[in-house]
Structures are given as C-alpha cells and as structure tokens.
C-alpha cells in the first residue's frame, strides 16, 4: 500500500505550468501506461508520444486528429459511453472483450465545472490494479488546472454545454445512446427536481439590455450552480432543487435581486427529472412567461400552471 | 398497443445487468409503487441520464424488465397455452414476495405495463394458431383473459397465495379451453 501511496503522491506533485503534453509525458513515467486526451468532440488535444498502442481509437486519434462515425459507433457498442455516463465524473475501468487493451477513462473539466475532454489510459505496459483509477483521477485534476488557465477551454465548455442544451430543447438528439455521457455531464450537478427558466431581458432598464452575453455572465457568476445558455433572444436557466419551486426566491437566491434590479421577467416550467424532455418544459416556461406578461404587471416570476 | 420489446436490443450489457439486479433487489424489499427512478439508479449505480437514455419512465423500464426476467422459454412460440401458463405460474411461485410488491397496491400505469407485457406474451403464442389481431374475437377474448389473469394474480398476492400452482393451472386451463373453443 505504501508503494501505491508514494506513486499517487508523485502524480499529485507534478507541476503545472508546462502544458498538458508535458504533464502527460511526466505522468506516463510514473503510471507506466500511455495516455491520450481528446475533447468532447473527439478532437485530439495531447498524447504520450513514442509509444506503440495497437488500438483503433488511439491510432485514429493520433493519425487523423479525430475519430469517424464507425469508431463512434464502436465505442457506443462497447458500452464505454454508458460506463462514463455512470462514473459520476470519476475515472472508470472500461473492459472490452474485443479490444487488445483494457483502459481507464476519465472526463476532464475546464476548471469551471464543465467537462471538456476525456483522458484515456491503456493497459499496454503495466497491468491495471484496482486503485489505478485514483492515479488517473489525480492526472485529470492536474489537467483541469492547466485548462482553467486557458480561455479557449472556458469558451469551449460554455459552447459545448449550450450545444447539448440546445439539442435537448429542440429535441434533435437522434440517438440517445451516443449522447448519454453528454446529457449525464449536464445532469451531474443537478438535484432531484429540475426546472427550466426563460428570462426575458427586453424590458431591461439599462443600456446593456441588448447584450445577452453580459447578463449570462452575471447570472453565471451570481449563481454558478445553475446552467445557462442564450436561446431565441432569451436566457435559458437550468436550475434544480431537492425541494419544490414554491419558495422560488430561496431557489433563485441572489438571481432574484438581479431580475428586480434590471427589470427582467422570467417564466419557469414545472419540475422534472428527465433532461430528454427539455423541449416540453421549455415550451411550458415560454408559455408561462407569455401568459404572465399579458396578465399581470406586478409580478416578475411566472410559474407554469397546468390549467394554462 | 404494447411497445415492441425485444431481447436483442443494443443497450449496454453492463447497464442492463446493473438495472436488472437493482430491480430484483428493490422489489424484494418494497412495492413498485414506492420505488422511484432515483432508487433504481442509486441501487444500480447508474446515472439518471443513463436511465433516461434507455427508458422514458419507470413503467417503460418495468415492461422491459418483465420481458427480460421471464425465463427465455416463456416467450417460446412453440408453447401451447397450457405450457405458457405453467411457466408463468412457476415464475410466480418462485418469486412470491416480488409478485406481491408488484401487484398489490399497483397503480393504473403499473397495471397498463403488466397488461402490455402479458399481451406480448399471449400474442406470441397465439399468432401461429389464429389470424391474430386481425380476428376481432381474439381482441375481445385476449383482453378479457389477460385482464382476468392479472386480477387473479393480484387476488392471489393480496391473500398470500391461497391457491397453489397446480390448482391455478387447472382453473386457468378451463378458461383457456373455452377460449380455444371460440377459435
């Protein structure tokens, strides 16, 4: 056990600041098995060079910088996507009956809580042991710290999250099996009851009201636990609570103050659990907002009413 | 109409095994009515998103699970009605606690799910001998029979299975003979 602890401490003590490539190379020397990192669109970010890995995913990433539909389908058939979706952000063993190597995979976030990549390590040199996932978790955290310094990955994370939310709102996901890890990423920090809010800033009383990015940024900083995107000239807020929405001011927290301050009106859906039904709850929130704006000038938050 | 469920679906084997085991474990301890998707996911160590990737709600999951746990030969097209019933009843006999938790206090959506599954099983065994759903008599008789069978099992469960499997088979066989005469 002390040997494992020592190895883990070595990994954790790797220094940031010299880039991801350097991190992977140094981690490889400690962990013993090659690693590769790609983004959520399967575009190569970095890999340990000089190692031969007889694996279709590794070879396609290294040779082409990405993967094609065949390999995407293969990953899905192997159950890797489900395994990752169920891992709750931790490193997961991925075993295969058909591939030469078992592997460990971990989703890597951008330091702001949004997964932007996937780190794989292949059982090429050293046989895996039960606690090898701890090493990969540690390497993943170090990579996150590197990515946190890079504005590109902050923007990429926002764009990626918005894309998934938009696909869910529009109901345009054709094969849920391929998207399960992306939806699980979105769902990971959400509590039991999810609510979708549509915030209309068109009546905002400041010159910044046309800049939805400005308000999205403010909301993000004020209530980082929620998820935001701009859609159809409104700001979509995905929020959650263990309880109900009845005490809406408690749920919204300081966001409520911002809405009042900037004359923003908000429609909120009824509670749900299934993110694949987001289109239905988006429609509810929009309807609540539209009905509310017509009916009452004194309220600011309009909850979906089943009788509407 | 029942949703087509086949055992050859492409879902992740690991997810499938995990959910299968979770459902057995949960139904051994409490009624299906009280089981939530959160319970199933926590028991199976499957994320909520993964659950919803494969199923629309817990009743959709129940239908899938019932077809999966029924012994493979339960849906054998070559079986006669009598053999099919024997297999169902043997399954019930071997899983009484689970059956109680499924049937007692079942809500309307659970009953719908049970009906759909029984309908699929019945259709597979009768399509070969009748013109199946094209026969309006079949539609009436099968609905009547399946509804009756479900409520009979419910009665058995609520009364702690006072009638043994052999007796159940005999009584139901008399009903089946009437059905066959109608054909």
Short mmCIF file of N, CA, C and O in Angstrom, two decimals, chain B residues 79-143:
data_model
loop_
_atom_site.label_atom_id
_atom_site.label_comp_id
_atom_site.label_asym_id
_atom_site.label_seq_id
_atom_site.Cartn_x
_atom_site.Cartn_y
_atom_site.Cartn_z
N UNK B 79 -44.81 -23.03 -27.68
CA UNK B 79 -45.52 -23.45 -26.48
C UNK B 79 -47.02 -23.36 -26.68
O UNK B 79 -47.52 -22.45 -27.34
N UNK B 80 -47.70 -24.30 -26.08
CA UNK B 80 -49.16 -24.20 -26.04
C UNK B 80 -49.54 -23.26 -24.91
O UNK B 80 -48.70 -22.87 -24.09
N UNK B 81 -50.82 -22.93 -24.85
CA UNK B 81 -51.28 -22.03 -23.79
C UNK B 81 -51.03 -22.65 -22.42
O UNK B 81 -50.62 -21.97 -21.48
N UNK B 82 -51.28 -23.96 -22.35
CA UNK B 82 -51.14 -24.63 -21.05
C UNK B 82 -49.70 -24.53 -20.56
O UNK B 82 -49.44 -24.25 -19.39
N UNK B 83 -48.76 -24.77 -21.47
CA UNK B 83 -47.34 -24.71 -21.08
C UNK B 83 -46.95 -23.29 -20.70
O UNK B 83 -46.25 -23.06 -19.72
N UNK B 84 -47.45 -22.32 -21.47
CA UNK B 84 -47.15 -20.92 -21.18
C UNK B 84 -47.64 -20.57 -19.78
O UNK B 84 -46.94 -19.94 -19.00
N UNK B 85 -48.86 -20.97 -19.48
CA UNK B 85 -49.42 -20.67 -18.15
C UNK B 85 -48.63 -21.34 -17.05
O UNK B 85 -48.39 -20.75 -16.00
N UNK B 86 -48.23 -22.58 -17.30
CA UNK B 86 -47.44 -23.28 -16.28
C UNK B 86 -46.16 -22.52 -15.97
O UNK B 86 -45.77 -22.37 -14.81
N UNK B 87 -45.54 -22.00 -17.00
CA UNK B 87 -44.28 -21.28 -16.80
C UNK B 87 -44.51 -19.98 -16.03
O UNK B 87 -43.74 -19.63 -15.14
N UNK B 88 -45.59 -19.28 -16.39
CA UNK B 88 -45.88 -18.03 -15.68
C UNK B 88 -46.14 -18.34 -14.21
O UNK B 88 -45.61 -17.67 -13.32
N UNK B 89 -46.93 -19.36 -13.99
CA UNK B 89 -47.29 -19.69 -12.61
C UNK B 89 -46.09 -20.18 -11.81
O UNK B 89 -45.97 -19.90 -10.62
N UNK B 90 -45.21 -20.91 -12.45
CA UNK B 90 -43.99 -21.34 -11.76
C UNK B 90 -43.13 -20.15 -11.40
O UNK B 90 -42.52 -20.10 -10.32
N UNK B 91 -43.08 -19.18 -12.30
CA UNK B 91 -42.32 -17.96 -12.01
C UNK B 91 -42.92 -17.27 -10.80
O UNK B 91 -42.19 -16.82 -9.90
N UNK B 92 -44.24 -17.20 -10.79
CA UNK B 92 -44.92 -16.54 -9.66
C UNK B 92 -44.61 -17.28 -8.37
O UNK B 92 -44.31 -16.70 -7.34
N UNK B 93 -44.71 -18.61 -8.47
CA UNK B 93 -44.48 -19.43 -7.28
C UNK B 93 -43.08 -19.24 -6.70
O UNK B 93 -42.87 -19.30 -5.49
N UNK B 94 -42.12 -19.03 -7.59
CA UNK B 94 -40.74 -18.88 -7.14
C UNK B 94 -40.37 -17.47 -6.73
O UNK B 94 -39.27 -17.23 -6.23
N UNK B 95 -41.28 -16.53 -6.93
CA UNK B 95 -40.96 -15.13 -6.64
C UNK B 95 -42.14 -14.43 -5.97
O UNK B 95 -42.55 -13.33 -6.40
N UNK B 96 -42.68 -15.05 -4.94
CA UNK B 96 -43.93 -14.55 -4.36
C UNK B 96 -43.80 -13.15 -3.77
O UNK B 96 -44.68 -12.30 -3.94
N UNK B 97 -42.71 -12.89 -3.09
CA UNK B 97 -42.55 -11.57 -2.48
C UNK B 97 -42.49 -10.50 -3.55
O UNK B 97 -43.13 -9.45 -3.46
N UNK B 98 -41.75 -10.80 -4.58
CA UNK B 98 -41.61 -9.86 -5.69
C UNK B 98 -42.96 -9.60 -6.35
O UNK B 98 -43.33 -8.46 -6.66
N UNK B 99 -43.73 -10.68 -6.54
CA UNK B 99 -45.05 -10.57 -7.17
C UNK B 99 -45.98 -9.72 -6.30
O UNK B 99 -46.71 -8.86 -6.79
N UNK B 100 -45.91 -9.95 -4.99
CA UNK B 100 -46.74 -9.14 -4.08
C UNK B 100 -46.41 -7.67 -4.24
O UNK B 100 -47.29 -6.81 -4.32
N UNK B 101 -45.12 -7.36 -4.27
CA UNK B 101 -44.71 -5.97 -4.35
C UNK B 101 -45.03 -5.34 -5.69
O UNK B 101 -45.08 -4.12 -5.83
N UNK B 102 -45.25 -6.18 -6.66
CA UNK B 102 -45.60 -5.68 -7.99
C UNK B 102 -47.11 -5.48 -8.13
O UNK B 102 -47.58 -4.48 -8.69
N UNK B 103 -47.87 -6.45 -7.62
CA UNK B 103 -49.31 -6.45 -7.89
C UNK B 103 -50.15 -5.75 -6.83
O UNK B 103 -51.16 -5.14 -7.16
N UNK B 104 -49.74 -5.91 -5.58
CA UNK B 104 -50.57 -5.29 -4.53
C UNK B 104 -50.36 -3.78 -4.59
O UNK B 104 -49.25 -3.29 -4.69
N UNK B 105 -51.45 -3.07 -4.51
CA UNK B 105 -51.38 -1.60 -4.49
C UNK B 105 -50.83 -1.03 -5.81
O UNK B 105 -50.28 0.08 -5.85
N UNK B 106 -50.97 -1.80 -6.90
CA UNK B 106 -50.46 -1.34 -8.19
C UNK B 106 -51.29 -0.17 -8.69
O UNK B 106 -52.52 -0.20 -8.63
N UNK B 107 -50.61 0.86 -9.17
CA UNK B 107 -51.36 1.99 -9.74
C UNK B 107 -51.75 1.67 -11.19
O UNK B 107 -51.35 0.64 -11.74
N UNK B 108 -52.50 2.57 -11.80
CA UNK B 108 -53.05 2.28 -13.13
C UNK B 108 -51.94 2.14 -14.17
O UNK B 108 -52.05 1.34 -15.10
N UNK B 109 -50.83 2.90 -14.01
CA UNK B 109 -49.78 2.80 -15.01
C UNK B 109 -49.05 1.45 -14.91
O UNK B 109 -48.64 0.89 -15.91
N UNK B 110 -48.94 0.96 -13.65
CA UNK B 110 -48.32 -0.36 -13.46
C UNK B 110 -49.19 -1.43 -14.09
O UNK B 110 -48.69 -2.34 -14.77
N UNK B 111 -50.50 -1.31 -13.87
CA UNK B 111 -51.42 -2.30 -14.47
C UNK B 111 -51.34 -2.24 -15.99
O UNK B 111 -51.35 -3.28 -16.66
N UNK B 112 -51.23 -1.05 -16.54
CA UNK B 112 -51.08 -0.91 -18.00
C UNK B 112 -49.82 -1.63 -18.48
O UNK B 112 -49.81 -2.31 -19.49
N UNK B 113 -48.72 -1.43 -17.74
CA UNK B 113 -47.45 -2.06 -18.11
C UNK B 113 -47.58 -3.58 -18.05
O UNK B 113 -47.12 -4.29 -18.94
N UNK B 114 -48.21 -4.08 -16.99
CA UNK B 114 -48.40 -5.54 -16.84
C UNK B 114 -49.26 -6.06 -17.99
O UNK B 114 -48.96 -7.11 -18.56
N UNK B 115 -50.29 -5.32 -18.30
CA UNK B 115 -51.17 -5.74 -19.38
C UNK B 115 -50.41 -5.84 -20.69
O UNK B 115 -50.54 -6.82 -21.44
N UNK B 116 -49.60 -4.80 -20.98
CA UNK B 116 -48.83 -4.79 -22.23
C UNK B 116 -47.92 -6.02 -22.32
O UNK B 116 -47.80 -6.63 -23.39
N UNK B 117 -47.28 -6.35 -21.23
CA UNK B 117 -46.33 -7.47 -21.25
C UNK B 117 -47.08 -8.79 -21.46
O UNK B 117 -46.68 -9.62 -22.26
N UNK B 118 -48.17 -8.97 -20.71
CA UNK B 118 -48.96 -10.20 -20.89
C UNK B 118 -49.50 -10.29 -22.31
O UNK B 118 -49.58 -11.38 -22.90
N UNK B 119 -49.85 -9.15 -22.87
CA UNK B 119 -50.39 -9.12 -24.22
C UNK B 119 -49.33 -9.59 -25.22
O UNK B 119 -49.62 -10.37 -26.13
N UNK B 120 -48.09 -9.11 -25.02
CA UNK B 120 -47.00 -9.50 -25.90
C UNK B 120 -46.80 -11.02 -25.83
O UNK B 120 -46.67 -11.70 -26.86
N UNK B 121 -46.77 -11.54 -24.60
CA UNK B 121 -46.56 -12.97 -24.42
C UNK B 121 -47.69 -13.76 -25.07
O UNK B 121 -47.47 -14.73 -25.80
N UNK B 122 -48.92 -13.32 -24.84
CA UNK B 122 -50.06 -14.04 -25.38
C UNK B 122 -50.05 -13.97 -26.90
O UNK B 122 -50.31 -14.95 -27.59
N UNK B 123 -49.73 -12.82 -27.44
CA UNK B 123 -49.72 -12.65 -28.88
C UNK B 123 -48.70 -13.57 -29.53
O UNK B 123 -48.95 -14.16 -30.57
N UNK B 124 -47.55 -13.73 -28.88
CA UNK B 124 -46.52 -14.58 -29.47
C UNK B 124 -46.95 -16.03 -29.50
O UNK B 124 -46.56 -16.78 -30.40
N UNK B 125 -47.76 -16.44 -28.55
CA UNK B 125 -48.15 -17.84 -28.54
C UNK B 125 -49.42 -18.09 -29.33
O UNK B 125 -49.71 -19.23 -29.66
N UNK B 126 -50.14 -17.05 -29.66
CA UNK B 126 -51.40 -17.30 -30.38
C UNK B 126 -51.34 -16.91 -31.85
O UNK B 126 -52.16 -17.37 -32.63
N UNK B 127 -50.39 -16.09 -32.23
CA UNK B 127 -50.33 -15.65 -33.62
C UNK B 127 -50.23 -16.82 -34.59
O UNK B 127 -50.69 -16.75 -35.73
N UNK B 128 -49.62 -17.89 -34.13
CA UNK B 128 -49.44 -19.02 -35.03
C UNK B 128 -50.71 -19.82 -35.23
O UNK B 128 -50.85 -20.54 -36.19
N UNK B 129 -51.61 -19.76 -34.29
CA UNK B 129 -52.80 -20.61 -34.38
C UNK B 129 -54.03 -19.85 -34.81
O UNK B 129 -55.01 -20.43 -35.20
N UNK B 130 -53.96 -18.55 -34.72
CA UNK B 130 -55.12 -17.78 -35.14
C UNK B 130 -54.66 -16.76 -36.15
O UNK B 130 -53.46 -16.67 -36.44
N UNK B 131 -55.58 -16.00 -36.69
CA UNK B 131 -55.11 -14.89 -37.53
C UNK B 131 -54.82 -13.67 -36.67
O UNK B 131 -54.87 -12.54 -37.13
N UNK B 132 -54.54 -13.96 -35.40
CA UNK B 132 -54.00 -12.94 -34.52
C UNK B 132 -54.91 -11.73 -34.38
O UNK B 132 -56.12 -11.85 -34.21
N UNK B 133 -54.28 -10.57 -34.48
CA UNK B 133 -55.02 -9.35 -34.20
C UNK B 133 -56.05 -9.04 -35.26
O UNK B 133 -56.90 -8.17 -35.05
N UNK B 134 -55.98 -9.72 -36.39
CA UNK B 134 -56.97 -9.46 -37.42
C UNK B 134 -58.32 -10.02 -37.01
O UNK B 134 -59.35 -9.66 -37.56
N UNK B 135 -58.29 -10.94 -36.05
CA UNK B 135 -59.52 -11.58 -35.61
C UNK B 135 -60.15 -10.77 -34.48
O UNK B 135 -59.61 -10.72 -33.38
N UNK B 136 -61.28 -10.14 -34.73
CA UNK B 136 -61.88 -9.29 -33.68
C UNK B 136 -62.26 -10.08 -32.44
O UNK B 136 -62.21 -9.57 -31.32
N UNK B 137 -62.62 -11.37 -32.64
CA UNK B 137 -62.94 -12.22 -31.49
C UNK B 137 -61.71 -12.33 -30.58
O UNK B 137 -61.80 -12.30 -29.36
N UNK B 138 -60.56 -12.47 -31.22
CA UNK B 138 -59.31 -12.61 -30.46
C UNK B 138 -59.06 -11.40 -29.60
O UNK B 138 -58.62 -11.50 -28.46
N UNK B 139 -59.32 -10.21 -30.14
CA UNK B 139 -59.07 -8.98 -29.40
C UNK B 139 -59.92 -8.96 -28.13
O UNK B 139 -59.43 -8.67 -27.04
N UNK B 140 -61.17 -9.29 -28.29
CA UNK B 140 -62.07 -9.28 -27.13
C UNK B 140 -61.63 -10.32 -26.11
O UNK B 140 -61.48 -10.04 -24.93
N UNK B 141 -61.42 -11.54 -26.61
CA UNK B 141 -61.10 -12.64 -25.69
C UNK B 141 -59.77 -12.41 -25.00
O UNK B 141 -59.63 -12.61 -23.79
N UNK B 142 -58.76 -11.97 -25.75
CA UNK B 142 -57.44 -11.80 -25.13
C UNK B 142 -57.45 -10.70 -24.09
O UNK B 142 -56.86 -10.83 -23.02
N UNK B 143 -58.16 -9.59 -24.38
CA UNK B 143 -58.25 -8.52 -23.39
C UNK B 143 -58.95 -9.01 -22.13
O UNK B 143 -58.53 -8.72 -21.00
#
